[in-house]
Amino acid sequence: MNYPSKILERAVEEMANLPGIGKRTALRLVLHMLNRPKSQTAALSEALSKLVEDVKFCKKCHTISDLDICEICSNPLRDQTLVCVVEDVRDVMAIENTGQFKGTYHVLGGKISPMEGVGPTQLNVSSLVQRAKNDEIKEIIFALSSTMEGDTTVFYLFRQLKEYNIEFSTIARGLGVGDELEYADEATLVRSIQYRVPYSDQKF
Amino acid sequence: MNYPSKILERAVEEMANLPGIGKRTALRLVLHMLNRPKSQTAALSEALSKLVEDVKFCKKCHTISDLDICEICSNPLRDQTLVCVVEDVRDVMAIENTGQFKGTYHVLGGKISPMEGVGPTQLNVSSLVQRAKNDEIKEIIFALSSTMEGDTTVFYLFRQLKEYNIEFSTIARGLGVGDELEYADEATLVRSIQYRVPYSDQKF
C-alpha cells in the first residue's frame, strides 16, 4: 500500500499492530480520527499514554488498579480470608458486576498452556503461595475456564497449596440459568447431575 | 461495567468511541496494550497525537499529505490537466496502487447524501470549481461509486462545471476482469453491452 503521507502511514501501522485489526480496518479508523474533532483523538492518545505510564497492578492480587493496593484488597468490608483465583482482570470485572461476591481475588495473568509456551513461572503463582503461607486464607475458589488449560492450572495450584490449611473449591459447572435441558451438551449435563444440589439448599 | 481502575476505564471509553469498536473489544485491546512492551503503546499514542497535530490536507486536491501541496500535485511528471475526482483518500490510494494513472486528483471528502445530511457545501466542491476556472484542466474523470449518492454527486458537479471548456468522463462500468458472464447482475451486464469497446481499441 502506498500512503500519501508518512504520518498517516505510521498511525495506520501502529493501529494495525493491535490484535484483530488489519491494515484496512486501521486505515478506516485513522481516517475516521481525521474526520472528527481533533480533541477526541488527542484525548485517546493521552488516555493510552496515561494507561501505560500510570496504571498499576495491585501488589497483593495483581488486578489492574490506580493504587498500589487495589480497592478490593484494601476494603475492610470484603472477606480477606476468601480468595477467588481468576485468569485475568476481565474475570474480576465479570464477578464484580454480579455484586454478589464479598471475598477478594488473585489474578493469575493467564493459564498454564504448554501449547502457547506459558508455564507456571509466567503466572502469579508464587505470590499466591506466599499469600497462603502468610495470610489467613480460609478458602480458595478456583474460578478458571473449564478447559484443558484451566483444569491443568487448577491441578497445579492445588498441588502447590494443599499443604496449607485451606479449603478449596471450584465454581459450579452445570446448566446455565434459563438453559433448556434438551440443548445442553452431554458433559455439562453429566456434571449437572453429578453435582446436584439438595432442593432445600437452593439459594434464590 | 465496573472498572477496577479509572485510568483503564478512560482508555477503554476512548477506544470504544471508534466506529465498529464496542466496549468489550475496546477492553480486550486495552488489556492487550498492558500486556505488551510499554514502548509499543507509547508509539501508538505518539503516532495518533502526531496524526491530528501534523497531518495536512493538500491545499489543491485535499488529499492527506505531509506538505501543503501533496507530492502528486507538485510532481511535474504528473499530467496536471487531467483531474480524477474521488470521494476520499482511500480511493486515491487504490488508484495510485495500480500505478497506471498519471493525472492528478481532487478529493471531495464524501458524497452528496440528503439521508446523512451531507450537502454540496460540506464537500470540497467550490475548490474544484475554482480549479476549473483558474487551472488549465482539460479533462475531469468522475471516479465515484456507482450508487444513488455517487450519481447524484456527479450530476451536481457536472452542472457546476459544464460552463468551462473541459471534457468530462466517468470511469467505465462493466464486468470485472475475470468475472463470469452468467453470474453478472443485470444492470452491470446492460452497461457492459451499452458501453462496448471496439475490439481494435482494446488496451492490454
CSV table of C-alpha atoms in Angstrom, one decimal:
chain,number,residue,atom,x,y,z
A,1,MET,CA,0.0,0.0,0.0
A,2,ASN,CA,1.3,3.5,-0.9
A,3,TYR,CA,0.3,6.0,1.7
A,4,PRO,CA,0.1,9.7,0.6
A,5,SER,CA,1.6,10.7,4.0
A,6,LYS,CA,4.2,9.2,6.3
A,7,ILE,CA,2.4,10.4,9.4
A,8,LEU,CA,-0.8,8.7,8.2
A,9,GLU,CA,1.2,5.5,7.4
A,10,ARG,CA,2.7,5.4,10.9
A,11,ALA,CA,-0.6,5.8,12.6
A,12,VAL,CA,-2.1,3.1,10.4
A,13,GLU,CA,0.8,0.7,11.2
A,14,GLU,CA,0.6,1.3,14.9
A,15,MET,CA,-3.1,0.7,14.9
A,16,ALA,CA,-2.7,-2.5,12.8
A,17,ASN,CA,-0.4,-3.8,15.5
A,18,LEU,CA,-3.4,-4.4,17.7
A,19,PRO,CA,-4.9,-7.9,17.6
A,20,GLY,CA,-7.8,-8.4,15.2
A,21,ILE,CA,-7.2,-5.1,13.4
A,22,GLY,CA,-5.8,-5.4,9.9
A,23,LYS,CA,-4.4,-2.7,7.7
A,24,ARG,CA,-7.7,-1.9,6.1
A,25,THR,CA,-9.6,-1.5,9.4
A,26,ALA,CA,-6.7,0.5,10.8
A,27,LEU,CA,-6.9,2.9,7.8
A,28,ARG,CA,-10.6,3.2,8.2
A,29,LEU,CA,-10.2,4.0,11.9
A,30,VAL,CA,-7.4,6.5,11.3
A,31,LEU,CA,-9.4,8.3,8.6
A,32,HIS,CA,-12.3,8.5,11.0
A,33,MET,CA,-10.0,10.1,13.5
A,34,LEU,CA,-9.1,12.8,11.0
A,35,ASN,CA,-12.7,13.5,10.3
A,36,ARG,CA,-13.8,14.0,13.9
A,37,PRO,CA,-12.8,16.9,16.2
A,38,LYS,CA,-9.1,16.9,17.0
A,39,SER,CA,-9.7,16.9,20.7
A,40,GLN,CA,-11.3,13.5,20.6
A,41,THR,CA,-8.2,11.9,19.1
A,42,ALA,CA,-5.9,13.9,21.4
A,43,ALA,CA,-8.0,12.5,24.3
A,44,LEU,CA,-7.5,9.0,23.0
A,45,SER,CA,-3.8,9.5,22.6
A,46,GLU,CA,-3.5,10.9,26.1
A,47,ALA,CA,-5.6,8.1,27.6
A,48,LEU,CA,-3.3,5.5,26.1
A,49,SER,CA,-0.1,7.2,27.2
A,50,LYS,CA,-1.5,7.6,30.7
A,51,LEU,CA,-2.5,3.9,30.6
A,52,VAL,CA,1.0,2.6,30.1
A,53,GLU,CA,2.6,5.2,32.4
A,54,ASP,CA,0.3,5.3,35.4
A,55,VAL,CA,-1.7,2.1,35.6
A,56,LYS,CA,-0.6,-0.2,38.4
A,57,PHE,CA,-1.2,-3.8,39.3
A,58,CYS,CA,-2.3,-4.4,42.9
A,59,LYS,CA,0.7,-5.7,44.8
A,60,LYS,CA,-1.5,-8.3,46.6
A,61,CYS,CA,-4.0,-9.6,44.0
A,62,HIS,CA,-2.4,-8.3,40.7
A,63,THR,CA,-5.6,-6.8,39.4
A,64,ILE,CA,-5.3,-3.5,37.5
A,65,SER,CA,-5.6,-0.6,39.9
A,66,ASP,CA,-4.9,3.1,40.3
A,67,LEU,CA,-3.3,2.4,43.7
A,68,ASP,CA,-0.5,0.1,45.0
A,69,ILE,CA,-3.1,-2.0,46.8
A,70,CYS,CA,-6.5,-2.2,45.0
A,71,GLU,CA,-9.8,-1.1,46.4
A,72,ILE,CA,-10.9,-4.6,46.9
A,73,CYS,CA,-7.9,-5.8,48.8
A,74,SER,CA,-7.9,-2.6,51.0
A,75,ASN,CA,-11.7,-2.8,51.7
A,76,PRO,CA,-12.3,-3.9,55.3
A,77,LEU,CA,-15.8,-4.9,54.3
A,78,ARG,CA,-14.5,-7.6,52.0
A,79,ASP,CA,-13.7,-11.0,53.4
A,80,GLN,CA,-9.9,-11.2,53.1
A,81,THR,CA,-9.9,-14.9,54.1
A,82,LEU,CA,-11.9,-15.9,51.0
A,83,VAL,CA,-9.8,-15.7,47.8
A,84,CYS,CA,-11.2,-16.2,44.3
A,85,VAL,CA,-8.4,-17.2,41.8
A,86,VAL,CA,-9.1,-16.0,38.2
A,87,GLU,CA,-7.3,-15.8,35.0
A,88,ASP,CA,-7.4,-12.1,34.2
A,89,VAL,CA,-8.9,-8.7,35.0
A,90,ARG,CA,-11.9,-9.3,32.9
A,91,ASP,CA,-12.9,-12.2,35.1
A,92,VAL,CA,-12.6,-9.9,38.2
A,93,MET,CA,-14.9,-7.4,36.4
A,94,ALA,CA,-17.4,-10.1,35.4
A,95,ILE,CA,-17.7,-11.3,39.0
A,96,GLU,CA,-17.7,-7.8,40.5
A,97,ASN,CA,-20.6,-6.9,38.2
A,98,THR,CA,-22.7,-9.6,39.8
A,99,GLY,CA,-22.3,-7.7,43.1
A,100,GLN,CA,-22.7,-11.0,45.0
A,101,PHE,CA,-19.1,-11.9,45.8
A,102,LYS,CA,-17.8,-10.4,49.0
A,103,GLY,CA,-14.3,-12.0,49.1
A,104,THR,CA,-11.1,-11.0,47.4
A,105,TYR,CA,-9.3,-12.1,44.2
A,106,HIS,CA,-6.0,-13.3,42.9
A,107,VAL,CA,-5.3,-12.7,39.2
A,108,LEU,CA,-3.0,-15.3,37.7
A,109,GLY,CA,-2.5,-13.4,34.4
A,110,GLY,CA,-3.1,-16.5,32.3
A,111,LYS,CA,-3.4,-20.2,32.3
A,112,ILE,CA,-0.7,-22.9,32.1
A,113,SER,CA,-0.6,-23.7,28.4
A,114,PRO,CA,2.4,-25.7,27.1
A,115,MET,CA,1.0,-25.1,23.5
A,116,GLU,CA,1.5,-21.3,23.9
A,117,GLY,CA,4.6,-21.7,26.0
A,118,VAL,CA,3.1,-20.4,29.2
A,119,GLY,CA,4.4,-22.2,32.3
A,120,PRO,CA,3.7,-21.6,36.0
A,121,THR,CA,6.7,-19.2,36.3
A,122,GLN,CA,5.0,-16.7,33.9
A,123,LEU,CA,1.9,-16.6,36.1
A,124,ASN,CA,1.3,-15.0,39.5
A,125,VAL,CA,1.7,-18.3,41.3
A,126,SER,CA,4.4,-17.7,43.8
A,127,SER,CA,2.6,-14.7,45.2
A,128,LEU,CA,-0.5,-16.8,45.7
A,129,VAL,CA,1.6,-19.4,47.6
A,130,GLN,CA,3.0,-16.6,49.6
A,131,ARG,CA,-0.5,-15.3,50.5
A,132,ALA,CA,-1.4,-18.8,51.5
A,133,LYS,CA,1.6,-19.0,53.7
A,134,ASN,CA,1.3,-15.6,55.4
A,135,ASP,CA,-2.3,-14.6,55.2
A,136,GLU,CA,-5.2,-16.1,57.0
A,137,ILE,CA,-6.8,-17.6,53.9
A,138,LYS,CA,-9.6,-19.9,54.8
A,139,GLU,CA,-11.0,-20.8,51.4
A,140,ILE,CA,-9.7,-20.5,47.8
A,141,ILE,CA,-12.2,-20.7,45.0
A,142,PHE,CA,-10.8,-21.7,41.6
A,143,ALA,CA,-12.8,-19.7,39.0
A,144,LEU,CA,-11.0,-20.7,35.9
A,145,SER,CA,-12.3,-21.7,32.5
A,146,SER,CA,-13.5,-25.3,32.2
A,147,THR,CA,-10.9,-26.2,29.6
A,148,MET,CA,-7.9,-28.5,29.4
A,149,GLU,CA,-5.6,-25.5,30.3
A,150,GLY,CA,-7.9,-24.3,33.1
A,151,ASP,CA,-8.1,-27.7,34.7
A,152,THR,CA,-4.4,-28.2,34.4
A,153,THR,CA,-3.8,-24.9,36.1
A,154,VAL,CA,-6.2,-25.7,38.9
A,155,PHE,CA,-4.5,-29.1,39.4
A,156,TYR,CA,-1.0,-27.5,39.5
A,157,LEU,CA,-2.2,-24.8,42.0
A,158,PHE,CA,-3.9,-27.4,44.2
A,159,ARG,CA,-0.6,-29.3,44.4
A,160,GLN,CA,1.3,-26.2,45.4
A,161,LEU,CA,-1.3,-25.1,48.0
A,162,LYS,CA,-2.6,-28.3,49.5
A,163,GLU,CA,-0.1,-28.4,52.4
A,164,TYR,CA,-1.7,-25.2,53.9
A,165,ASN,CA,-4.8,-25.4,56.0
A,166,ILE,CA,-7.2,-24.1,53.3
A,167,GLU,CA,-10.5,-25.2,51.9
A,168,PHE,CA,-10.5,-25.5,48.1
A,169,SER,CA,-13.5,-25.2,45.8
A,170,THR,CA,-14.2,-24.6,42.2
A,171,ILE,CA,-17.1,-22.7,40.8
A,172,ALA,CA,-20.1,-24.9,40.0
A,173,ARG,CA,-20.5,-26.3,36.5
A,174,GLY,CA,-23.9,-27.1,35.1
A,175,LEU,CA,-26.8,-25.9,33.1
A,176,GLY,CA,-26.8,-22.1,32.8
A,177,VAL,CA,-29.8,-20.3,34.3
A,178,GLY,CA,-32.5,-20.2,31.6
A,179,ASP,CA,-30.9,-23.1,29.6
A,180,GLU,CA,-33.2,-25.8,28.2
A,181,LEU,CA,-32.2,-29.3,29.1
A,182,GLU,CA,-32.6,-30.8,25.6
A,183,TYR,CA,-30.0,-28.5,24.1
A,184,ALA,CA,-27.4,-28.9,26.8
A,185,ASP,CA,-24.2,-30.8,25.8
A,186,GLU,CA,-23.5,-34.2,27.4
A,187,ALA,CA,-20.6,-33.3,29.5
A,188,THR,CA,-22.4,-30.3,31.1
A,189,LEU,CA,-25.5,-32.4,31.7
A,190,VAL,CA,-23.4,-35.1,33.4
A,191,ARG,CA,-21.8,-32.6,35.7
A,192,SER,CA,-25.2,-31.1,36.4
A,193,ILE,CA,-26.5,-34.4,37.6
A,194,GLN,CA,-23.3,-35.5,39.4
A,195,TYR,CA,-23.1,-32.3,41.4
A,196,ARG,CA,-26.9,-32.0,42.0
A,197,VAL,CA,-27.9,-29.7,44.9
A,198,PRO,CA,-30.4,-30.7,47.6
A,199,TYR,CA,-33.6,-28.8,47.0
A,200,SER,CA,-33.5,-27.4,50.5
A,201,ASP,CA,-30.1,-25.9,49.8
A,202,GLN,CA,-31.2,-23.8,46.8
A,203,LYS,CA,-30.3,-20.2,47.0
A,204,PHE,CA,-32.8,-17.9,45.3
B,1,MET,CA,-19.4,-2.3,33.8
B,2,ASN,CA,-17.4,-1.6,36.9
B,3,TYR,CA,-13.7,-1.0,36.1
B,4,PRO,CA,-11.1,-1.6,38.8
B,5,SER,CA,-9.2,1.5,37.6
B,6,LYS,CA,-10.3,4.9,36.4
B,7,ILE,CA,-7.3,5.1,34.0
B,8,LEU,CA,-8.3,1.7,32.5
B,9,GLU,CA,-11.9,2.9,32.2
B,10,ARG,CA,-10.9,6.1,30.4
B,11,ALA,CA,-8.7,4.2,27.9
B,12,VAL,CA,-11.5,1.7,27.2
B,13,GLU,CA,-14.0,4.5,26.7
B,14,GLU,CA,-11.8,6.4,24.3
B,15,MET,CA,-11.1,3.3,22.3
B,16,ALA,CA,-14.9,2.4,22.3
B,17,ASN,CA,-15.5,5.9,20.6
B,18,LEU,CA,-14.0,4.5,17.4
B,19,PRO,CA,-16.5,3.1,14.9
B,20,GLY,CA,-17.1,-0.6,15.0
B,21,ILE,CA,-15.3,-1.0,18.4
B,22,GLY,CA,-17.6,-1.8,21.3
B,23,LYS,CA,-16.8,-1.7,25.0
B,24,ARG,CA,-15.8,-5.4,25.0
B,25,THR,CA,-13.5,-5.2,22.1
B,26,ALA,CA,-12.1,-1.9,23.5
B,27,LEU,CA,-11.3,-3.7,26.8
B,28,ARG,CA,-9.7,-6.6,25.0
B,29,LEU,CA,-7.5,-4.2,23.0
B,30,VAL,CA,-6.6,-2.1,26.1
B,31,LEU,CA,-5.7,-5.2,28.1
B,32,HIS,CA,-3.5,-6.3,25.2
B,33,MET,CA,-1.7,-3.0,25.4
B,34,LEU,CA,-1.0,-3.6,29.0
B,35,ASN,CA,0.5,-7.0,28.2
B,36,ARG,CA,2.9,-5.9,25.5
B,37,PRO,CA,6.0,-3.8,26.0
B,38,LYS,CA,5.2,-0.2,27.1
B,39,SER,CA,7.1,1.3,24.2
B,40,GLN,CA,4.6,-0.1,21.6
B,41,THR,CA,1.7,1.6,23.2
B,42,ALA,CA,3.7,4.8,23.7
B,43,ALA,CA,4.5,4.6,20.0
B,44,LEU,CA,0.8,4.3,19.2
B,45,SER,CA,-0.1,7.1,21.4
B,46,GLU,CA,2.5,9.4,19.8
B,47,ALA,CA,1.6,8.4,16.3
B,48,LEU,CA,-2.1,9.4,17.0
B,49,SER,CA,-1.2,12.6,18.6
B,50,LYS,CA,1.2,13.4,15.7
B,51,LEU,CA,-1.6,12.5,13.3
B,52,VAL,CA,-4.0,15.1,14.5
B,53,GLU,CA,-1.3,17.7,15.1
B,54,ASP,CA,0.8,17.4,12.0
B,55,VAL,CA,-1.1,15.9,9.2
B,56,LYS,CA,-2.1,18.3,6.4
B,57,PHE,CA,-4.6,18.2,3.6
B,58,CYS,CA,-3.2,19.3,0.2
B,59,LYS,CA,-4.3,22.8,-0.5
B,60,LYS,CA,-5.0,21.9,-4.1
B,61,CYS,CA,-6.5,18.4,-4.1
B,62,HIS,CA,-7.4,17.9,-0.4
B,63,THR,CA,-5.7,14.6,-0.1
B,64,ILE,CA,-3.9,13.8,3.1
B,65,SER,CA,-0.3,15.0,2.9
B,66,ASP,CA,2.8,15.8,4.9
B,67,LEU,CA,3.2,19.0,2.9
B,68,ASP,CA,1.0,22.0,2.0
B,69,ILE,CA,0.9,20.8,-1.6
B,70,CYS,CA,0.9,17.0,-1.9
B,71,GLU,CA,3.5,15.0,-3.8
B,72,ILE,CA,1.2,14.3,-6.7
B,73,CYS,CA,0.1,17.9,-7.2
B,74,SER,CA,3.7,19.1,-7.1
B,75,ASN,CA,5.0,16.4,-9.4
B,76,PRO,CA,5.9,17.8,-12.8
B,77,LEU,CA,5.7,14.4,-14.3
B,78,ARG,CA,2.0,14.1,-13.5
B,79,ASP,CA,-0.5,15.5,-16.0
B,80,GLN,CA,-1.9,18.5,-14.2
B,81,THR,CA,-4.6,19.0,-16.9
B,82,LEU,CA,-6.2,15.6,-16.1
B,83,VAL,CA,-8.1,15.6,-12.8
B,84,CYS,CA,-9.7,12.5,-11.3
B,85,VAL,CA,-12.5,13.4,-8.8
B,86,VAL,CA,-12.8,10.8,-6.0
B,87,GLU,CA,-14.7,10.5,-2.7
B,88,ASP,CA,-11.9,10.1,-0.2
B,89,VAL,CA,-8.3,9.4,0.4
B,90,ARG,CA,-8.7,5.6,0.2
B,91,ASP,CA,-9.8,6.0,-3.4
B,92,VAL,CA,-6.6,8.0,-4.2
B,93,MET,CA,-4.6,5.2,-2.6
B,94,ALA,CA,-6.5,2.5,-4.6
B,95,ILE,CA,-5.9,4.2,-7.9
B,96,GLU,CA,-2.3,5.1,-7.0
B,97,ASN,CA,-1.6,1.4,-6.2
B,98,THR,CA,-2.4,0.5,-9.8
B,99,GLY,CA,0.5,2.7,-10.9
B,100,GLN,CA,-1.3,3.3,-14.2
B,101,PHE,CA,-2.8,6.8,-13.6
B,102,LYS,CA,-0.6,9.7,-14.4
B,103,GLY,CA,-3.0,12.6,-13.8
B,104,THR,CA,-3.9,14.3,-10.5
B,105,TYR,CA,-6.8,14.1,-8.1
B,106,HIS,CA,-9.5,16.0,-6.4
B,107,VAL,CA,-10.8,14.6,-3.1
B,108,LEU,CA,-14.4,15.6,-2.4
B,109,GLY,CA,-14.4,14.3,1.1
B,110,GLY,CA,-17.7,12.5,0.7
B,111,LYS,CA,-20.8,12.2,-1.5
B,112,ILE,CA,-24.0,14.3,-1.6
B,113,SER,CA,-26.3,12.4,0.7
B,114,PRO,CA,-29.6,14.0,1.9
B,115,MET,CA,-30.2,10.9,4.0
B,116,GLU,CA,-27.0,11.6,6.0
B,117,GLY,CA,-27.4,15.4,5.8
B,118,VAL,CA,-24.4,15.9,3.5
B,119,GLY,CA,-24.9,18.7,1.1
B,120,PRO,CA,-22.5,20.2,-1.5
B,121,THR,CA,-21.3,22.8,0.9
B,122,GLN,CA,-19.8,20.1,3.2
B,123,LEU,CA,-17.7,18.8,0.2
B,124,ASN,CA,-14.7,20.2,-1.5
B,125,VAL,CA,-16.8,21.5,-4.4
B,126,SER,CA,-16.0,25.2,-4.5
B,127,SER,CA,-12.3,24.5,-4.7
B,128,LEU,CA,-12.9,22.2,-7.7
B,129,VAL,CA,-14.9,24.9,-9.4
B,130,GLN,CA,-12.0,27.3,-8.6
B,131,ARG,CA,-9.5,24.8,-10.2
B,132,ALA,CA,-11.7,24.5,-13.3
B,133,LYS,CA,-11.8,28.3,-13.5
B,134,ASN,CA,-8.1,29.0,-12.9
B,135,ASP,CA,-6.2,25.9,-13.9
B,136,GLU,CA,-5.8,24.5,-17.3
B,137,ILE,CA,-7.9,21.5,-16.8
B,138,LYS,CA,-8.6,19.6,-20.0
B,139,GLU,CA,-10.4,16.6,-18.6
B,140,ILE,CA,-12.2,15.6,-15.4
B,141,ILE,CA,-12.8,11.9,-14.7
B,142,PHE,CA,-15.6,11.3,-12.2
B,143,ALA,CA,-14.4,8.2,-10.2
B,144,LEU,CA,-17.3,7.9,-7.7
B,145,SER,CA,-19.2,4.9,-6.5
B,146,SER,CA,-22.0,3.8,-8.8
B,147,THR,CA,-24.7,4.4,-6.2
B,148,MET,CA,-27.6,6.8,-6.0
B,149,GLU,CA,-25.4,9.2,-4.0
B,150,GLY,CA,-22.5,8.8,-6.3
B,151,ASP,CA,-24.6,9.5,-9.4
B,152,THR,CA,-26.3,12.5,-7.7
B,153,THR,CA,-22.9,14.0,-6.8
B,154,VAL,CA,-21.6,13.5,-10.4
B,155,PHE,CA,-24.7,15.1,-11.8
B,156,TYR,CA,-24.4,18.1,-9.4
B,157,LEU,CA,-20.7,18.6,-10.2
B,158,PHE,CA,-21.3,18.3,-13.9
B,159,ARG,CA,-23.9,21.2,-13.7
B,160,GLN,CA,-21.4,23.3,-11.7
B,161,LEU,CA,-18.6,22.7,-14.2
B,162,LYS,CA,-20.2,22.4,-17.6
B,163,GLU,CA,-19.7,26.0,-18.5
B,164,TYR,CA,-15.9,25.6,-18.5
B,165,ASN,CA,-14.2,24.2,-21.5
B,166,ILE,CA,-13.5,20.8,-20.0
B,167,GLU,CA,-14.1,17.2,-21.2
B,168,PHE,CA,-15.9,15.1,-18.7
B,169,SER,CA,-15.8,11.3,-18.3
B,170,THR,CA,-16.7,8.7,-15.8
B,171,ILE,CA,-14.8,5.5,-15.1
B,172,ALA,CA,-16.1,2.6,-17.1
B,173,ARG,CA,-18.7,0.3,-15.6
B,174,GLY,CA,-18.9,-3.3,-16.7
B,175,LEU,CA,-17.9,-6.8,-16.0
B,176,GLY,CA,-14.9,-7.0,-13.7
B,177,VAL,CA,-11.7,-8.6,-15.1
B,178,GLY,CA,-12.0,-12.3,-14.5
B,179,ASP,CA,-15.8,-12.2,-13.9
B,180,GLU,CA,-18.0,-14.8,-15.4
B,181,LEU,CA,-20.9,-13.5,-17.6
B,182,GLU,CA,-23.5,-15.8,-16.2
B,183,TYR,CA,-23.1,-14.5,-12.6
B,184,ALA,CA,-23.1,-10.8,-13.5
B,185,ASP,CA,-26.0,-8.7,-12.3
B,186,GLU,CA,-28.4,-7.4,-14.9
B,187,ALA,CA,-27.6,-3.7,-14.5
B,188,THR,CA,-23.9,-4.3,-14.9
B,189,LEU,CA,-24.4,-6.5,-17.9
B,190,VAL,CA,-26.6,-3.9,-19.6
B,191,ARG,CA,-23.9,-1.2,-19.0
B,192,SER,CA,-21.3,-3.7,-20.3
B,193,ILE,CA,-23.2,-4.1,-23.6
B,194,GLN,CA,-24.2,-0.5,-24.0
B,195,TYR,CA,-20.7,0.8,-23.5
B,196,ARG,CA,-19.0,-1.9,-25.5
B,197,VAL,CA,-15.5,-1.1,-26.8
B,198,PRO,CA,-14.4,-1.6,-30.4
B,199,TYR,CA,-12.1,-4.6,-30.4
B,200,SER,CA,-9.4,-2.6,-32.1
B,201,ASP,CA,-9.4,-0.1,-29.2
B,202,GLN,CA,-8.7,-2.8,-26.5
B,203,LYS,CA,-5.8,-1.9,-24.3
B,204,PHE,CA,-3.9,-4.9,-22.9
